[in-house]
Amino acid sequence: MEKAKVIGALKHKYKTAVLLDYFQMARSSYFYNVQILKRSEKYVDLRIAIKRIFEESSQTYGYRRIYGSLVKEGIRVSEKVIRRIMLEEGISVRQVKKKKYSSYKGEISPAVENVINRKFTAANPNEKWLTDITEFHLPAGKVYLSPIIDCFDGMVVSWSVSTSPNANLVNSMLDEALTTLEPNEHPIIHTDRGCHYRWPGWIERMNQSGLTRSMSAKGCSPDNAACEGFFGRLKNEMYYGKSWLQTSKNEFIDHINQYIE
């Protein structure tokens, strides 16, 4: 590539054949690299935009999120081009997998059937809701997040954050979500088999609001994959790869709230 650049700069003064011989470069290799250089020049502004969006996301956006950000800025280009430029520029997202938090405490109350059955699409808002709890390990201690995700658009309906995975964590989240419903809206709420969703407070709220309970099979994360996907994106984008050594639990809770908002 560097030889092709030099030959391109000197070919107005020397014959191309002489330069190729001097630099010991095949003619086919030269013209191949010329095409690559032209392609790079064509997307110079796009490269700058992709790098900027990647840095603004704290180096957490993959090609799909970058594509969406470019569309919002009025820049239309294929995802294939974005992937190629990211590869050429060495842009990649750090992936980390951690052990999932489990709230399973045994068969406290009878489990209900899996009504959702991995069908995570909905024609309208407030038809299918998913929820779960995820755990964050900080030097200052543990923090727990409980959100409700709408299958219609993947957005967060309501959420609660606490330093304790108690009943109030999920009940307060549900109470807030219920205030967003119209009188004729009665979504299915899908959960795992954790104790929070089998305690009287949760079941009473569900029954009083006319909501349908749905539960995953025991220890089967794919049964709630859309909610797990939200946790994965959240942790990759605002949690992993950062130092939380000087961060208090309350400050971290503010970070979570800001991210979701």
Tab-separated table of C-alpha atoms in Angstrom:
chain	number	residue	atom	x	y	z
A	1	MET	CA	0.000	0.000	0.000
A	2	GLU	CA	2.806	2.411	0.904
A	3	LYS	CA	4.680	1.562	-2.306
A	4	ALA	CA	1.524	2.223	-4.316
A	5	LYS	CA	1.190	5.638	-2.690
A	6	VAL	CA	4.794	6.561	-3.531
A	7	ILE	CA	4.481	5.321	-7.131
A	8	GLY	CA	1.276	7.326	-7.505
A	9	ALA	CA	3.065	10.439	-6.306
A	10	LEU	CA	6.039	9.951	-8.672
A	11	LYS	CA	4.421	8.612	-11.838
A	12	HIS	CA	4.008	12.104	-13.325
A	13	LYS	CA	7.810	12.351	-13.330
A	14	TYR	CA	8.883	8.751	-14.039
A	15	LYS	CA	7.393	5.974	-16.094
A	16	THR	CA	5.239	3.522	-14.134
A	17	ALA	CA	7.225	0.540	-15.429
A	18	VAL	CA	10.467	2.076	-14.107
A	19	LEU	CA	8.924	2.743	-10.697
A	20	LEU	CA	7.477	-0.757	-10.486
A	21	ASP	CA	10.874	-2.230	-11.288
A	22	TYR	CA	12.616	0.025	-8.758
A	23	PHE	CA	10.190	-0.875	-5.968
A	24	GLN	CA	10.077	-4.528	-7.063
A	25	MET	CA	6.296	-4.456	-7.260
A	26	ALA	CA	4.118	-6.441	-9.644
A	27	ARG	CA	1.913	-4.422	-11.966
A	28	SER	CA	-1.197	-6.309	-10.829
A	29	SER	CA	-0.395	-5.603	-7.164
A	30	TYR	CA	0.045	-1.921	-7.891
A	31	PHE	CA	-3.313	-1.490	-9.604
A	32	TYR	CA	-5.047	-3.602	-6.976
A	33	ASN	CA	-3.778	-1.273	-4.249
A	34	VAL	CA	-4.706	1.773	-6.337
A	35	GLN	CA	-8.315	0.576	-6.324
A	36	ILE	CA	-8.210	0.122	-2.559
A	37	LEU	CA	-6.816	3.634	-2.147
A	38	LYS	CA	-9.583	5.071	-4.316
A	39	ARG	CA	-12.173	3.202	-2.274
A	40	SER	CA	-10.640	4.532	0.956
A	41	GLU	CA	-10.744	8.090	-0.371
A	42	LYS	CA	-14.389	7.608	-1.355
A	43	TYR	CA	-15.376	6.831	2.239
A	44	VAL	CA	-13.054	9.234	4.038
A	45	ASP	CA	-15.954	11.221	5.558
A	46	LEU	CA	-17.761	8.009	6.470
A	47	ARG	CA	-14.660	6.676	8.226
A	48	ILE	CA	-14.512	9.832	10.327
A	49	ALA	CA	-18.216	9.536	11.190
A	50	ILE	CA	-17.898	5.860	12.169
A	51	LYS	CA	-14.890	6.562	14.401
A	52	ARG	CA	-16.705	9.485	16.030
A	53	ILE	CA	-19.870	7.478	16.756
A	54	PHE	CA	-17.805	4.579	18.110
A	55	GLU	CA	-15.899	6.881	20.477
A	56	GLU	CA	-19.054	8.731	21.558
A	57	SER	CA	-20.542	5.367	22.539
A	58	SER	CA	-17.505	4.702	24.778
A	59	GLN	CA	-16.336	2.149	22.201
A	60	THR	CA	-19.437	-0.009	22.725
A	61	TYR	CA	-21.410	0.287	19.446
A	62	GLY	CA	-21.188	-2.553	16.944
A	63	TYR	CA	-21.951	-2.131	13.250
A	64	ARG	CA	-25.734	-2.351	13.729
A	65	ARG	CA	-25.835	0.445	16.312
A	66	ILE	CA	-23.435	2.535	14.218
A	67	TYR	CA	-25.669	1.951	11.188
A	68	GLY	CA	-28.676	3.191	13.163
A	69	SER	CA	-26.786	6.286	14.334
A	70	LEU	CA	-25.689	7.083	10.774
A	71	VAL	CA	-29.279	6.786	9.535
A	72	LYS	CA	-30.371	9.272	12.208
A	73	GLU	CA	-27.729	11.663	10.868
A	74	GLY	CA	-29.057	11.231	7.340
A	75	ILE	CA	-26.138	9.086	6.153
A	76	ARG	CA	-27.251	6.058	4.121
A	77	VAL	CA	-24.731	3.279	3.570
A	78	SER	CA	-24.930	-0.503	3.723
A	79	GLU	CA	-24.047	-2.441	6.862
A	80	LYS	CA	-21.534	-4.391	4.760
A	81	VAL	CA	-19.545	-1.201	4.098
A	82	ILE	CA	-19.652	-0.286	7.794
A	83	ARG	CA	-18.356	-3.737	8.788
A	84	ARG	CA	-15.522	-3.499	6.241
A	85	ILE	CA	-14.458	-0.035	7.408
A	86	MET	CA	-14.586	-1.109	11.053
A	87	LEU	CA	-12.383	-4.085	10.194
A	88	GLU	CA	-9.918	-1.908	8.277
A	89	GLU	CA	-9.795	0.629	11.104
A	90	GLY	CA	-9.447	-2.007	13.813
A	91	ILE	CA	-12.738	-0.994	15.468
A	92	SER	CA	-14.283	-3.771	17.542
A	93	VAL	CA	-16.445	-4.034	20.635
A	94	ARG	CA	-15.122	-5.758	23.736
A	95	GLN	CA	-17.271	-8.776	24.607
A	96	VAL	CA	-17.482	-10.103	28.153
A	97	LYS	CA	-19.594	-12.957	29.474
A	98	LYS	CA	-20.359	-13.248	33.167
A	99	LYS	CA	-22.326	-15.686	35.286
A	100	LYS	CA	-26.005	-14.780	35.409
A	101	TYR	CA	-27.615	-13.814	38.698
A	102	SER	CA	-30.171	-16.401	39.857
A	103	SER	CA	-33.086	-15.673	42.176
A	104	TYR	CA	-34.387	-19.248	42.152
A	105	LYS	CA	-35.143	-20.394	45.718
A	106	GLY	CA	-37.106	-23.518	44.974
A	107	GLU	CA	-40.763	-24.121	44.206
A	108	ILE	CA	-42.208	-21.520	46.591
A	109	SER	CA	-45.568	-21.488	44.798
A	110	PRO	CA	-46.889	-23.352	41.746
A	111	ALA	CA	-45.228	-22.384	38.459
A	112	VAL	CA	-47.356	-21.232	35.529
A	113	GLU	CA	-47.048	-22.259	31.887
A	114	ASN	CA	-44.759	-20.586	29.375
A	115	VAL	CA	-47.368	-18.568	27.490
A	116	ILE	CA	-44.792	-16.492	25.579
A	117	ASN	CA	-43.008	-19.648	24.378
A	118	ARG	CA	-40.069	-17.646	22.927
A	119	LYS	CA	-42.358	-15.564	20.678
A	120	PHE	CA	-40.809	-12.211	21.500
A	121	THR	CA	-42.633	-10.126	18.885
A	122	ALA	CA	-45.798	-8.102	19.428
A	123	ALA	CA	-48.081	-6.236	17.028
A	124	ASN	CA	-48.815	-3.462	19.540
A	125	PRO	CA	-47.311	-1.949	22.677
A	126	ASN	CA	-48.264	-3.436	26.049
A	127	GLU	CA	-49.139	-6.875	24.701
A	128	LYS	CA	-46.083	-8.790	25.918
A	129	TRP	CA	-43.736	-7.689	28.696
A	130	LEU	CA	-40.528	-9.400	29.821
A	131	THR	CA	-38.733	-8.943	33.109
A	132	ASP	CA	-35.764	-10.318	35.024
A	133	ILE	CA	-33.116	-9.215	37.517
A	134	THR	CA	-29.447	-8.666	36.776
A	135	GLU	CA	-26.606	-8.164	39.235
A	136	PHE	CA	-23.642	-5.760	39.090
A	137	HIS	CA	-20.501	-6.467	41.133
A	138	LEU	CA	-18.743	-3.271	42.251
A	139	PRO	CA	-15.864	-2.672	44.654
A	140	ALA	CA	-18.415	-0.775	46.772
A	141	GLY	CA	-20.848	-3.708	46.775
A	142	LYS	CA	-23.611	-5.236	44.675
A	143	VAL	CA	-26.354	-3.415	42.763
A	144	TYR	CA	-29.466	-5.016	41.240
A	145	LEU	CA	-31.532	-3.887	38.266
A	146	SER	CA	-35.079	-5.002	37.489
A	147	PRO	CA	-36.615	-3.688	34.235
A	148	ILE	CA	-39.745	-4.457	32.236
A	149	ILE	CA	-39.094	-4.746	28.486
A	150	ASP	CA	-41.876	-4.333	25.916
A	151	CYS	CA	-41.666	-6.916	23.112
A	152	PHE	CA	-43.213	-4.422	20.690
A	153	ASP	CA	-40.098	-2.229	20.405
A	154	GLY	CA	-37.615	-3.516	22.994
A	155	MET	CA	-37.925	-0.347	25.051
A	156	VAL	CA	-37.945	-0.217	28.862
A	157	VAL	CA	-41.444	0.360	30.269
A	158	SER	CA	-40.264	0.835	33.856
A	159	TRP	CA	-37.348	-0.189	36.015
A	160	SER	CA	-36.072	-0.179	39.576
A	161	VAL	CA	-32.532	-0.306	40.946
A	162	SER	CA	-31.561	-1.343	44.458
A	163	THR	CA	-28.687	-2.580	46.579
A	164	SER	CA	-30.876	-5.485	47.727
A	165	PRO	CA	-32.738	-8.029	45.565
A	166	ASN	CA	-35.856	-7.931	47.737
A	167	ALA	CA	-39.571	-8.000	46.932
A	168	ASN	CA	-39.774	-4.212	46.745
A	169	LEU	CA	-37.308	-4.241	43.822
A	170	VAL	CA	-39.768	-6.006	41.511
A	171	ASN	CA	-43.036	-4.826	43.089
A	172	SER	CA	-42.183	-1.127	42.789
A	173	MET	CA	-41.170	-1.687	39.152
A	174	LEU	CA	-44.489	-3.405	38.446
A	175	ASP	CA	-46.476	-0.680	40.217
A	176	GLU	CA	-44.866	1.967	38.026
A	177	ALA	CA	-45.439	-0.069	34.848
A	178	LEU	CA	-49.121	-0.501	35.683
A	179	THR	CA	-49.598	3.280	35.687
A	180	THR	CA	-48.685	3.363	31.972
A	181	LEU	CA	-51.518	1.022	30.947
A	182	GLU	CA	-54.867	1.994	29.495
A	183	PRO	CA	-57.978	0.344	31.053
A	184	ASN	CA	-58.235	-2.103	28.136
A	185	GLU	CA	-54.552	-3.148	28.209
A	186	HIS	CA	-53.669	-6.393	30.012
A	187	PRO	CA	-50.230	-7.599	28.884
A	188	ILE	CA	-48.670	-11.000	29.405
A	189	ILE	CA	-45.692	-10.674	31.775
A	190	HIS	CA	-42.989	-13.286	31.268
A	191	THR	CA	-40.441	-14.063	34.003
A	192	ASP	CA	-38.078	-16.795	35.076
A	193	ARG	CA	-38.912	-19.031	38.058
A	194	GLY	CA	-37.293	-16.710	40.578
A	195	CYS	CA	-38.793	-16.273	44.031
A	196	HIS	CA	-39.717	-12.617	43.359
A	197	TYR	CA	-42.371	-13.682	40.870
A	198	ARG	CA	-43.814	-16.360	43.147
A	199	TRP	CA	-44.285	-14.313	46.292
A	200	PRO	CA	-47.820	-13.174	47.289
A	201	GLY	CA	-47.162	-9.473	46.574
A	202	TRP	CA	-46.326	-10.076	42.894
A	203	ILE	CA	-49.125	-12.583	42.318
A	204	GLU	CA	-51.687	-10.304	43.999
A	205	ARG	CA	-50.722	-7.355	41.798
A	206	MET	CA	-50.948	-9.501	38.679
A	207	ASN	CA	-54.380	-10.826	39.561
A	208	GLN	CA	-55.808	-7.448	40.555
A	209	SER	CA	-54.687	-5.904	37.248
A	210	GLY	CA	-55.914	-8.795	35.121
A	211	LEU	CA	-52.437	-9.582	33.781
A	212	THR	CA	-51.340	-12.992	32.505
A	213	ARG	CA	-48.325	-14.674	34.095
A	214	SER	CA	-45.829	-16.609	31.965
A	215	MET	CA	-42.713	-18.428	33.177
A	216	SER	CA	-39.580	-19.875	31.634
A	217	ALA	CA	-38.559	-23.457	32.193
A	218	LYS	CA	-36.219	-23.951	35.134
A	219	GLY	CA	-32.691	-22.713	34.327
A	220	CYS	CA	-33.557	-22.024	30.669
A	221	SER	CA	-32.221	-18.570	29.707
A	222	PRO	CA	-33.323	-18.805	26.026
A	223	ASP	CA	-36.934	-18.758	27.245
A	224	ASN	CA	-36.336	-15.105	28.179
A	225	ALA	CA	-33.713	-14.325	25.546
A	226	ALA	CA	-34.989	-10.855	24.606
A	227	CYS	CA	-34.612	-9.648	28.182
A	228	GLU	CA	-31.187	-11.294	28.450
A	229	GLY	CA	-30.221	-9.458	25.260
A	230	PHE	CA	-31.084	-6.132	26.877
A	231	PHE	CA	-28.874	-6.955	29.867
A	232	GLY	CA	-26.026	-7.927	27.532
A	233	ARG	CA	-26.191	-4.638	25.614
A	234	LEU	CA	-26.469	-2.600	28.792
A	235	LYS	CA	-23.449	-4.218	30.411
A	236	ASN	CA	-21.301	-4.038	27.280
A	237	GLU	CA	-22.167	-0.390	26.737
A	238	MET	CA	-21.996	1.094	30.241
A	239	TYR	CA	-20.499	-1.443	32.674
A	240	TYR	CA	-17.773	-3.712	31.292
A	241	GLY	CA	-14.333	-2.333	30.507
A	242	LYS	CA	-14.603	0.557	32.980
A	243	SER	CA	-13.147	1.108	36.422
A	244	TRP	CA	-15.712	1.542	39.184
A	245	LEU	CA	-13.120	1.623	41.976
A	246	GLN	CA	-13.955	5.168	43.086
A	247	THR	CA	-17.710	4.852	42.434
A	248	SER	CA	-20.229	4.540	45.256
A	249	LYS	CA	-23.320	2.389	44.873
A	250	ASN	CA	-25.560	5.467	44.680
A	251	GLU	CA	-23.357	6.991	41.967
A	252	PHE	CA	-23.505	3.740	40.011
A	253	ILE	CA	-27.295	3.697	40.307
A	254	ASP	CA	-27.292	7.185	38.746
A	255	HIS	CA	-25.214	5.800	35.852
A	256	ILE	CA	-27.773	3.030	35.251
A	257	ASN	CA	-30.691	5.479	35.353
A	258	GLN	CA	-28.977	7.826	32.920
A	259	TYR	CA	-28.178	4.979	30.526
A	260	ILE	CA	-31.757	3.689	30.443
A	261	GLU	CA	-33.232	7.189	30.119
